[in-house]
Short mmCIF file of C-alpha atoms and ligand atoms in Angstrom, two decimals:
data_model
loop_
_atom_site.label_atom_id
_atom_site.label_comp_id
_atom_site.label_asym_id
_atom_site.label_seq_id
_atom_site.Cartn_x
_atom_site.Cartn_y
_atom_site.Cartn_z
CA MET D 17 127.06 140.54 109.06
CA SER D 18 129.47 141.87 111.65
CA ARG D 19 131.88 139.50 113.28
CA SER D 20 131.74 138.86 116.97
CA ALA D 21 134.79 138.67 119.14
CA HIS D 22 133.10 136.24 121.46
CA PRO D 23 135.87 133.94 122.69
CA ALA D 24 133.74 130.80 122.62
CA GLY D 25 132.14 131.41 119.24
CA PRO D 26 128.79 132.95 118.40
CA ARG D 27 126.17 132.61 121.09
CA HIS D 28 123.59 135.33 120.58
CA ALA D 29 121.00 136.03 117.93
CA ASP D 30 122.45 139.46 117.15
CA VAL D 31 125.82 138.06 116.11
CA LEU D 32 124.61 135.11 114.06
CA PRO D 33 125.97 134.67 110.54
CA GLU D 34 123.68 134.24 107.60
CA GLY D 35 122.31 130.82 106.91
CA HIS D 36 119.13 128.86 106.58
CA TYR D 37 118.04 128.20 110.11
CA SER D 38 115.31 129.20 112.52
CA ALA D 39 115.81 130.89 115.87
CA PRO D 40 116.78 128.50 118.65
CA ALA D 41 113.88 126.72 120.35
CA ALA D 42 112.88 128.26 123.68
CA ASP D 43 114.10 125.15 125.44
CA LEU D 44 116.82 123.12 123.71
CA ASN D 45 116.11 120.17 126.02
CA GLU D 46 112.65 119.74 124.56
CA LEU D 47 112.24 117.07 121.91
CA ASP D 48 109.68 117.97 119.26
CA PRO D 49 107.47 114.87 118.80
CA LYS D 50 107.13 115.79 115.13
CA VAL D 51 110.75 114.89 114.39
CA TRP D 52 111.44 112.19 116.99
CA ALA D 53 110.21 108.59 117.05
CA GLN D 54 107.06 108.06 119.07
CA THR D 55 108.52 106.48 122.21
CA VAL D 56 111.32 109.05 122.61
CA GLY D 57 111.42 111.00 125.87
CA ARG D 58 113.77 111.93 128.74
CA ASP D 59 114.14 109.99 131.98
CA ALA D 60 114.36 111.54 135.45
CA ASP D 61 118.09 112.25 134.93
CA GLY D 62 117.45 114.01 131.64
CA VAL D 63 118.86 111.17 129.54
CA VAL D 64 116.90 110.48 126.35
CA THR D 65 115.19 107.11 126.15
CA VAL D 66 113.58 105.31 123.24
CA GLY D 67 111.59 102.09 123.43
CA GLY D 68 112.31 102.09 127.15
CA VAL D 69 116.11 102.08 126.72
CA ASP D 70 118.31 105.09 127.50
CA VAL D 71 120.89 106.30 125.03
CA LYS D 72 123.85 105.93 127.43
CA THR D 73 123.07 102.23 127.75
CA LEU D 74 122.65 101.98 123.98
CA ALA D 75 126.03 103.65 123.42
CA GLU D 76 127.70 101.36 125.95
CA GLN D 77 126.18 98.20 124.52
CA HIS D 78 126.37 98.95 120.82
CA GLY D 79 128.90 101.75 120.43
CA THR D 80 128.51 104.91 118.38
CA PRO D 81 127.61 105.92 115.82
CA ALA D 82 124.49 103.78 115.67
CA TYR D 83 121.11 104.04 114.04
CA VAL D 84 118.50 103.47 116.73
CA LEU D 85 115.12 102.35 115.41
CA ASP D 86 111.87 102.38 117.37
CA GLU D 87 110.17 99.12 116.37
CA ASP D 88 106.73 100.01 117.77
CA ASP D 89 106.82 103.29 115.88
CA PHE D 90 107.74 101.50 112.64
CA ARG D 91 104.92 99.00 113.05
CA GLU D 92 102.42 101.71 113.94
CA ARG D 93 103.29 103.82 110.93
CA ALA D 94 103.11 100.79 108.63
CA ARG D 95 99.75 99.84 110.14
CA ALA D 96 98.46 103.43 109.85
CA TRP D 97 99.16 103.39 106.10
CA ARG D 98 97.60 99.96 105.73
CA THR D 99 94.47 100.93 107.67
CA ALA D 100 94.15 104.30 105.93
CA PHE D 101 94.07 102.73 102.47
CA GLY D 102 91.86 99.78 103.44
CA HIS D 103 91.28 96.61 101.49
CA ASP D 104 90.62 98.19 98.12
CA ALA D 105 94.18 99.44 97.87
CA ASP D 106 97.72 98.17 98.35
CA VAL D 107 100.58 99.75 100.25
CA PHE D 108 104.02 98.85 98.93
CA TYR D 109 106.83 99.88 101.27
CA ALA D 110 109.73 101.24 99.17
CA GLY D 111 112.58 99.03 100.29
CA LYS D 112 115.27 101.39 99.08
CA ALA D 113 114.52 103.71 102.03
CA PHE D 114 115.81 101.04 104.42
CA LEU D 115 115.65 97.29 104.04
CA SER D 116 116.66 94.51 106.38
CA ARG D 117 115.21 91.11 107.14
CA ALA D 118 113.62 92.30 110.39
CA VAL D 119 111.91 95.12 108.50
CA VAL D 120 110.65 92.69 105.86
CA ARG D 121 109.12 90.51 108.59
CA TRP D 122 107.44 93.51 110.27
CA LEU D 123 105.98 94.61 106.94
CA HIS D 124 104.74 91.12 106.21
CA GLU D 125 103.10 90.88 109.63
CA GLU D 126 101.48 94.31 109.24
CA GLY D 127 99.99 93.41 105.85
CA LEU D 128 102.12 95.60 103.60
CA ASN D 129 103.65 94.74 100.26
CA LEU D 130 107.19 95.57 99.22
CA ASP D 131 108.95 97.41 96.39
CA VAL D 132 112.45 96.31 95.44
CA CYS D 133 114.71 97.71 92.75
CA SER D 134 117.72 95.40 92.60
CA GLY D 135 118.68 91.76 92.91
CA GLY D 136 120.07 92.48 96.36
CA GLU D 137 116.82 93.95 97.63
CA LEU D 138 114.90 91.05 96.07
CA ALA D 139 117.18 88.53 97.78
CA THR D 140 116.70 90.27 101.15
CA ALA D 141 112.92 90.28 100.75
CA LEU D 142 112.71 86.63 99.73
CA SER D 143 115.14 85.44 102.39
CA ALA D 144 112.97 87.02 105.09
CA GLY D 145 109.87 85.27 103.80
CA MET D 146 108.01 88.02 101.98
CA PRO D 147 105.68 86.14 99.61
CA ALA D 148 106.86 86.84 96.06
CA ASP D 149 103.41 87.83 94.88
CA ARG D 150 103.53 90.77 97.31
CA ILE D 151 106.76 92.09 95.80
CA ALA D 152 106.98 94.68 93.03
CA PHE D 153 110.19 94.96 91.02
CA HIS D 154 111.29 98.44 89.93
CA GLY D 155 114.25 100.05 88.20
CA ASN D 156 115.29 101.76 84.99
CA ASN D 157 117.98 99.24 84.13
CA LYS D 158 117.09 95.82 85.47
CA SER D 159 119.56 93.23 84.26
CA VAL D 160 118.54 90.10 82.43
CA SER D 161 119.53 88.02 85.44
CA GLU D 162 117.52 90.25 87.80
CA ILE D 163 114.46 90.00 85.57
CA THR D 164 114.89 86.25 85.27
CA ARG D 165 115.17 85.79 89.03
CA ALA D 166 112.17 88.04 89.67
CA ILE D 167 109.93 86.20 87.20
CA ASP D 168 111.20 82.84 88.36
CA ALA D 169 110.45 83.75 91.99
CA GLY D 170 106.94 84.82 90.94
CA VAL D 171 106.97 88.51 91.86
CA GLY D 172 103.54 90.11 91.82
CA ARG D 173 104.50 92.78 89.36
CA ILE D 174 107.37 94.16 87.39
CA VAL D 175 107.20 97.86 86.67
CA LEU D 176 108.33 98.34 83.08
CA ASP D 177 110.43 101.42 82.52
CA SER D 178 111.33 101.50 78.81
CA PHE D 179 110.41 100.19 75.38
CA GLN D 180 113.37 97.83 75.45
CA GLU D 181 112.32 96.44 78.79
CA ILE D 182 108.80 95.71 77.55
CA VAL D 183 110.24 93.36 74.97
CA ARG D 184 112.92 91.97 77.28
CA VAL D 185 110.55 91.07 80.12
CA ALA D 186 108.00 89.58 77.71
CA HIS D 187 110.70 87.45 76.14
CA ILE D 188 112.12 86.20 79.43
CA ALA D 189 108.64 85.45 80.81
CA GLN D 190 107.76 83.48 77.72
CA SER D 191 110.97 81.51 77.78
CA LEU D 192 110.14 80.58 81.38
CA GLY D 193 106.65 79.58 80.30
CA LYS D 194 105.07 82.38 82.32
CA ARG D 195 102.87 85.40 81.85
CA GLN D 196 104.24 88.22 84.01
CA ARG D 197 101.96 90.81 85.60
CA VAL D 198 103.36 94.25 84.76
CA GLN D 199 102.68 97.92 85.20
CA ILE D 200 104.03 100.54 82.85
CA ARG D 201 105.76 103.47 84.46
CA ILE D 202 105.02 106.74 82.78
CA THR D 203 106.19 110.28 83.37
CA VAL D 204 103.26 112.65 83.47
CA GLY D 205 105.21 115.90 83.26
CA VAL D 206 104.92 116.66 86.98
CA GLU D 207 107.81 116.92 89.34
CA ALA D 208 107.19 117.52 93.03
CA HIS D 209 109.69 118.28 95.73
CA THR D 210 108.77 119.46 99.21
CA HIS D 211 106.34 122.33 99.00
CA GLU D 212 106.44 122.89 95.27
CA PHE D 213 105.56 121.07 92.15
CA ILE D 214 106.14 121.94 88.54
CA ALA D 215 103.63 120.71 86.01
CA THR D 216 105.58 120.98 82.77
CA ALA D 217 108.84 119.92 81.21
CA HIS D 218 109.94 117.35 83.74
CA GLU D 219 110.03 114.40 81.43
CA ASP D 220 113.75 115.06 81.01
CA GLN D 221 114.86 112.28 83.37
CA LYS D 222 115.87 108.64 83.27
CA PHE D 223 112.72 107.07 84.75
CA GLY D 224 109.54 106.12 82.96
CA ILE D 225 108.08 106.59 79.52
CA PRO D 226 106.79 110.08 78.73
CA LEU D 227 103.08 110.60 78.35
CA ALA D 228 103.96 113.43 75.99
CA GLY D 229 103.92 112.76 72.28
CA GLY D 230 101.88 109.57 72.71
CA GLN D 231 104.88 107.53 73.87
CA ALA D 232 103.13 106.05 76.91
CA ALA D 233 100.13 105.10 74.76
CA GLU D 234 102.50 103.43 72.30
CA ALA D 235 104.17 101.50 75.13
CA VAL D 236 100.81 100.17 76.29
CA ARG D 237 99.90 99.29 72.68
CA ARG D 238 103.05 97.20 72.34
CA ALA D 239 102.80 95.58 75.77
CA LEU D 240 99.19 94.52 75.21
CA GLN D 241 100.27 92.56 72.12
CA LEU D 242 102.88 90.46 73.91
CA ASP D 243 101.87 87.03 75.22
CA GLY D 244 104.47 87.09 78.00
CA LEU D 245 102.87 90.13 79.66
CA GLU D 246 99.68 90.77 81.55
CA VAL D 247 99.34 94.55 81.72
CA ILE D 248 97.64 95.33 85.02
CA GLY D 249 98.08 99.07 85.24
CA ILE D 250 99.91 102.34 84.99
CA HIS D 251 102.53 103.63 87.41
CA SER D 252 103.51 107.20 88.21
CA HIS D 253 105.97 108.46 90.82
CA ILE D 254 106.36 112.21 90.90
CA GLY D 255 109.09 113.03 93.39
CA SER D 256 110.17 112.98 97.01
CA GLN D 257 109.58 114.74 100.33
CA ILE D 258 106.24 116.07 99.03
CA PHE D 259 103.83 117.94 101.32
CA ASP D 260 101.45 119.38 98.76
CA MET D 261 98.83 117.04 97.25
CA SER D 262 98.30 119.15 94.12
CA GLY D 263 101.11 117.34 92.25
CA PHE D 264 99.29 114.04 92.81
CA GLU D 265 96.10 115.65 91.60
CA VAL D 266 97.66 116.59 88.27
CA ALA D 267 99.37 113.19 88.01
CA ALA D 268 96.13 111.27 88.70
CA HIS D 269 94.29 113.42 86.17
CA ARG D 270 96.84 112.57 83.49
CA VAL D 271 97.10 108.86 84.36
CA VAL D 272 93.31 108.50 84.28
CA GLY D 273 93.33 110.32 80.93
CA LEU D 274 95.64 107.60 79.62
CA LEU D 275 93.42 104.84 81.07
CA LYS D 276 90.49 106.39 79.21
CA ASP D 277 92.44 106.49 75.94
CA ILE D 278 93.40 102.85 76.44
CA ARG D 279 89.77 101.91 77.03
CA ASP D 280 88.71 103.82 73.90
CA GLU D 281 91.42 102.30 71.72
CA HIS D 282 91.66 98.73 73.01
CA GLY D 283 88.38 98.16 74.85
CA VAL D 284 90.26 97.28 78.06
CA GLU D 285 89.99 98.99 81.41
CA LEU D 286 93.29 98.44 83.21
CA PRO D 287 92.48 97.40 86.78
CA GLU D 288 95.26 99.18 88.72
CA ILE D 289 96.88 102.56 89.17
CA ASP D 290 100.00 103.16 91.24
CA LEU D 291 100.66 106.70 92.39
CA GLY D 292 104.14 106.03 93.76
CA GLY D 293 105.60 107.37 96.97
CA GLY D 294 107.37 110.54 97.96
CA LEU D 295 105.27 111.71 100.90
CA GLY D 296 107.20 114.07 103.14
CA ILE D 297 108.22 113.77 106.79
CA ALA D 298 109.35 116.32 109.38
CA TYR D 299 113.13 116.64 109.49
CA THR D 300 112.86 119.88 111.46
CA SER D 301 110.07 121.57 113.40
CA ASP D 302 109.33 123.69 110.32
CA ASP D 303 107.97 120.70 108.37
CA ASP D 304 104.28 119.74 108.61
CA PRO D 305 103.62 116.37 107.04
CA ARG D 306 100.15 114.96 106.50
CA GLU D 307 98.78 111.92 108.27
CA PRO D 308 98.29 108.71 106.24
CA HIS D 309 94.50 108.89 106.58
CA GLU D 310 94.45 112.41 105.09
CA ILE D 311 96.68 111.27 102.23
CA ALA D 312 94.55 108.17 101.61
CA LYS D 313 91.35 110.20 101.60
CA ALA D 314 92.78 112.82 99.24
CA LEU D 315 94.25 110.31 96.77
CA THR D 316 91.16 108.09 96.76
CA GLU D 317 88.90 111.09 96.16
CA ILE D 318 91.07 112.41 93.36
CA VAL D 319 91.17 109.06 91.52
CA THR D 320 87.47 108.36 92.05
CA ARG D 321 86.48 111.80 90.81
CA GLU D 322 88.70 111.58 87.74
CA CYS D 323 87.40 108.09 86.89
CA ASP D 324 83.78 109.13 87.37
CA SER D 325 84.16 111.98 84.95
CA ALA D 326 85.92 109.68 82.45
CA LYS D 327 83.20 107.03 82.97
CA LEU D 328 85.76 104.43 84.04
CA ARG D 329 85.50 101.90 86.84
CA THR D 330 87.74 103.14 89.64
CA PRO D 331 90.92 101.05 89.50
CA ARG D 332 92.61 99.52 92.53
CA ILE D 333 95.03 102.11 93.90
CA SER D 334 98.50 101.39 95.18
CA VAL D 335 100.99 103.67 96.87
CA GLU D 336 104.67 103.26 97.71
CA PRO D 337 105.71 105.16 100.82
CA GLY D 338 109.27 104.57 101.97
CA ARG D 339 110.49 107.60 103.88
CA ALA D 340 107.05 108.29 105.40
CA ILE D 341 107.11 104.91 107.15
CA VAL D 342 110.73 104.41 108.20
CA GLY D 343 112.15 107.95 108.18
CA PRO D 344 110.78 109.20 111.51
CA THR D 345 111.33 105.89 113.33
CA ALA D 346 115.11 106.15 113.76
CA PHE D 347 117.76 108.58 114.95
CA THR D 348 121.53 108.43 114.61
CA LEU D 349 123.37 108.41 117.91
CA TYR D 350 126.84 110.02 117.81
CA GLU D 351 129.52 110.80 120.34
CA VAL D 352 130.84 114.35 120.26
CA GLY D 353 134.56 114.65 119.55
CA THR D 354 136.47 117.80 118.62
CA ILE D 355 134.65 121.09 119.13
CA LYS D 356 135.98 124.06 117.18
CA PRO D 357 134.46 127.53 117.73
CA LEU D 358 135.04 129.88 114.80
CA ASP D 359 134.63 133.46 115.88
CA GLY D 360 131.73 135.27 114.28
CA LEU D 361 130.74 132.17 112.34
CA ARG D 362 129.66 129.08 114.20
CA THR D 363 130.98 126.22 116.25
CA TYR D 364 132.03 123.08 114.41
CA VAL D 365 131.02 119.99 116.36
CA SER D 366 132.68 116.84 115.06
CA VAL D 367 131.05 113.45 115.51
CA ASP D 368 132.36 109.91 115.10
CA GLY D 369 130.49 109.33 111.81
CA GLY D 370 129.48 111.71 109.04
CA MET D 371 128.82 111.57 105.32
CA SER D 372 129.40 107.81 105.32
CA ASP D 373 126.30 107.28 107.51
CA ASN D 374 124.29 110.28 106.27
CA ILE D 375 125.03 111.46 102.75
CA ARG D 376 121.75 113.36 102.37
CA THR D 377 123.06 116.70 103.63
CA ALA D 378 125.97 116.65 101.19
CA LEU D 379 123.91 115.19 98.36
CA TYR D 380 120.64 117.11 98.62
CA ASP D 381 121.40 119.94 101.00
CA ALA D 382 118.95 118.19 103.33
CA GLU D 383 118.05 119.82 106.62
CA TYR D 384 118.19 117.97 109.91
CA SER D 385 117.78 118.76 113.56
CA VAL D 386 120.03 117.64 116.40
CA ALA D 387 119.85 117.44 120.18
CA LEU D 388 122.08 116.75 123.14
CA VAL D 389 120.69 113.45 124.44
CA SER D 390 123.01 112.18 127.21
CA ARG D 391 121.98 115.00 129.57
CA THR D 392 120.04 118.23 129.71
CA SER D 393 121.66 121.65 129.74
CA ASP D 394 120.63 125.17 130.64
CA ALA D 395 123.59 126.76 128.86
CA GLU D 396 123.06 129.45 126.22
CA PRO D 397 122.30 128.11 122.74
CA MET D 398 125.24 128.13 120.33
CA LEU D 399 124.96 127.99 116.58
CA ALA D 400 126.58 124.72 115.59
CA ARG D 401 127.44 122.82 112.47
CA VAL D 402 127.61 119.09 113.04
CA VAL D 403 130.35 117.61 110.86
CA GLY D 404 131.79 114.16 110.40
CA LYS D 405 135.28 112.70 110.53
CA HIS D 406 135.83 112.33 106.79
CA CYS D 407 138.50 114.00 104.67
CA GLU D 408 136.07 116.25 102.89
CA SER D 409 134.93 119.74 103.86
CA GLY D 410 131.44 118.96 102.54
CA ASP D 411 131.19 116.27 105.22
CA ILE D 412 128.32 117.95 107.03
CA VAL D 413 125.54 116.13 108.89
CA VAL D 414 123.56 119.11 110.20
CA LYS D 415 124.29 122.39 108.50
CA ASP D 416 122.94 124.86 111.03
CA ALA D 417 121.40 123.97 114.37
CA PHE D 418 121.53 125.15 117.93
CA LEU D 419 123.16 123.07 120.63
CA PRO D 420 123.85 124.01 124.25
CA GLY D 421 126.96 126.17 124.62
CA ASP D 422 128.47 123.85 127.23
CA LEU D 423 128.61 120.90 124.84
CA ALA D 424 131.74 118.85 125.50
CA PRO D 425 133.65 115.94 124.00
CA GLY D 426 132.09 112.68 125.17
CA ASP D 427 128.52 114.04 125.14
CA LEU D 428 126.05 112.05 123.08
CA ILE D 429 124.05 113.90 120.46
CA ALA D 430 121.40 112.48 118.16
CA VAL D 431 120.09 113.44 114.75
CA PRO D 432 116.41 112.46 114.39
CA ALA D 433 114.51 111.29 111.29
CA THR D 434 117.43 109.32 109.85
CA GLY D 435 115.49 106.09 109.28
CA ALA D 436 115.25 106.59 105.51
CA TYR D 437 118.07 106.89 102.97
CA CYS D 438 120.85 106.95 105.57
CA ARG D 439 121.84 103.33 106.32
CA SER D 440 120.65 102.37 102.82
CA MET D 441 122.98 104.96 101.26
CA ALA D 442 125.84 104.43 103.73
CA SER D 443 129.35 104.03 102.36
CA ASN D 444 132.80 102.99 103.49
CA TYR D 445 134.41 106.28 102.55
CA ASN D 446 137.78 106.58 104.31
CA HIS D 447 137.30 102.93 105.25
CA VAL D 448 134.96 104.03 107.99
CA LEU D 449 132.84 101.11 109.16
CA ARG D 450 129.12 101.33 108.58
CA PRO D 451 127.12 101.66 111.83
CA PRO D 452 124.69 99.06 113.13
CA VAL D 453 120.93 99.39 113.16
CA VAL D 454 119.66 98.73 116.65
CA ALA D 455 115.94 98.12 117.14
CA VAL D 456 114.47 99.03 120.51
CA LYS D 457 111.18 97.86 121.98
CA ASP D 458 109.76 97.32 125.48
CA GLY D 459 113.00 98.10 127.28
CA GLU D 460 115.15 95.83 125.10
CA SER D 461 117.56 96.60 122.30
CA ARG D 462 118.42 94.20 119.52
CA VAL D 463 120.90 94.56 116.65
CA ILE D 464 119.08 94.02 113.34
CA VAL D 465 122.01 95.03 111.11
CA ARG D 466 125.36 94.63 112.84
CA ARG D 467 128.21 97.09 112.77
CA GLU D 468 130.76 96.48 110.06
CA THR D 469 134.17 95.30 111.23
CA GLU D 470 137.65 95.78 109.82
CA GLU D 471 137.51 92.08 109.09
CA ASP D 472 134.49 92.68 106.85
CA LEU D 473 136.43 95.35 104.99
CA LEU D 474 139.52 93.23 104.58
CA ARG D 475 137.51 90.21 103.46
CA LEU D 476 136.62 92.02 100.25
CA ASP D 477 140.19 93.15 99.73
CA VAL D 478 141.64 89.98 98.29
CA GLY D 479 145.05 91.37 97.55
C1 PLP X 4 111.90 106.19 95.79
C2 PLP X 4 110.61 105.66 95.33
C3 PLP X 4 109.56 105.51 96.24
C4 PLP X 4 109.65 105.92 97.67
O1 PLP X 4 109.87 107.26 97.86
P1 PLP X 4 109.75 107.87 99.34
O2 PLP X 4 110.16 109.29 99.17
O3 PLP X 4 110.70 107.11 100.21
O4 PLP X 4 108.34 107.68 99.78
C5 PLP X 4 108.38 104.96 95.77
N1 PLP X 4 108.25 104.57 94.48
C6 PLP X 4 109.24 104.70 93.59
C7 PLP X 4 109.03 104.24 92.20
C8 PLP X 4 110.45 105.25 93.97
O5 PLP X 4 111.43 105.39 93.08
#
């Protein structure tokens, strides 16, 4: 690729460097509804609004960076999943995507259940009033104290992840005089990520008990013998950011095969099957996620068909969407700082956050979109890389995206679809303070997780 001598950095398609990005949108001021929360739009002055509040007001009241979450959108997505699966199925929101007490209350009100995978997530769920019997406890290395607290609280299910844990949970339940409802998590040899899935050789990972070699069948055999356990079903989670349902098809086929073997060997038909989460969302306009009702219809048909051919009663299905509910509901609002055009390459746009509030780009090479939100612009598109303020060259928020060429320090830009795995994975790297989560609804904004302060940081540093 030839280098351009353009004084303000690359501006035109014929001088763009190589990279994984699409051509600039015809109008950079347009906000693709696929990647932005439902109530996002621009007001008469061109300022972006969400939930009836404009981003300049949000920045003034709450500072930047901030995660801005559209409460109506969250509730609608939660409700859409609930409605799509109906009363013969359960929807467990995966708390690890983003968990706060407000979110727990919304989920409770909308009739969803909740997955947790640590003592901290369990404490958050219980303190916000989620009934324990609607909580599922996950994890590949639950501690004895976590298991004890979960059983003591009366969680609806613990998802067992290893042979050791089968014995450990049974023992703790018995010592508490309880019989704990459990599912056994198996790996079916399917791994799905975005548009692809691979149907062999992906049992080489830390989660679950492999179906291969009869290990899953052996786990069920042992669990069924233990008085402290009530085995209610089999669990399978095949990956993340999945668009293609064929991975679930193979997984359901294999899980139902195990249910049939269990029926043949033990004379029991386990009443539940959990197909996990991992459903994809649109991070950029190139992504085309499915609607919850399409997913529900596809999964229900697959399981029903497999059970019919195995002559099994169709078990109760549960699913565990995290990203698909919360991901699209929030964007991260940043203020633009230093702008550095690199001739023939791209323009580096620094923001007041970075890998501490969004690690996904550095960790997974995730793709995001970005837009100027404090005003509109008719300037030529420039190829930009949005970077943070951390002492790390991998501190990239948006790898390649087009922003208006007249972008200036003090402008507000926003990165959409940051509701999942951003605040929940946020760090204090460089002692940067973690941003607040601000919920907006009906023209009002409300802090649901406050910004960290230097006092918070120093409180942990006990000298
Ligand atoms: C992470 C996880 C989920 C949620 O995944 P999403 O991609 O957020 O839908 C669901 N179930 C299990 C067991 C998980 O580990």
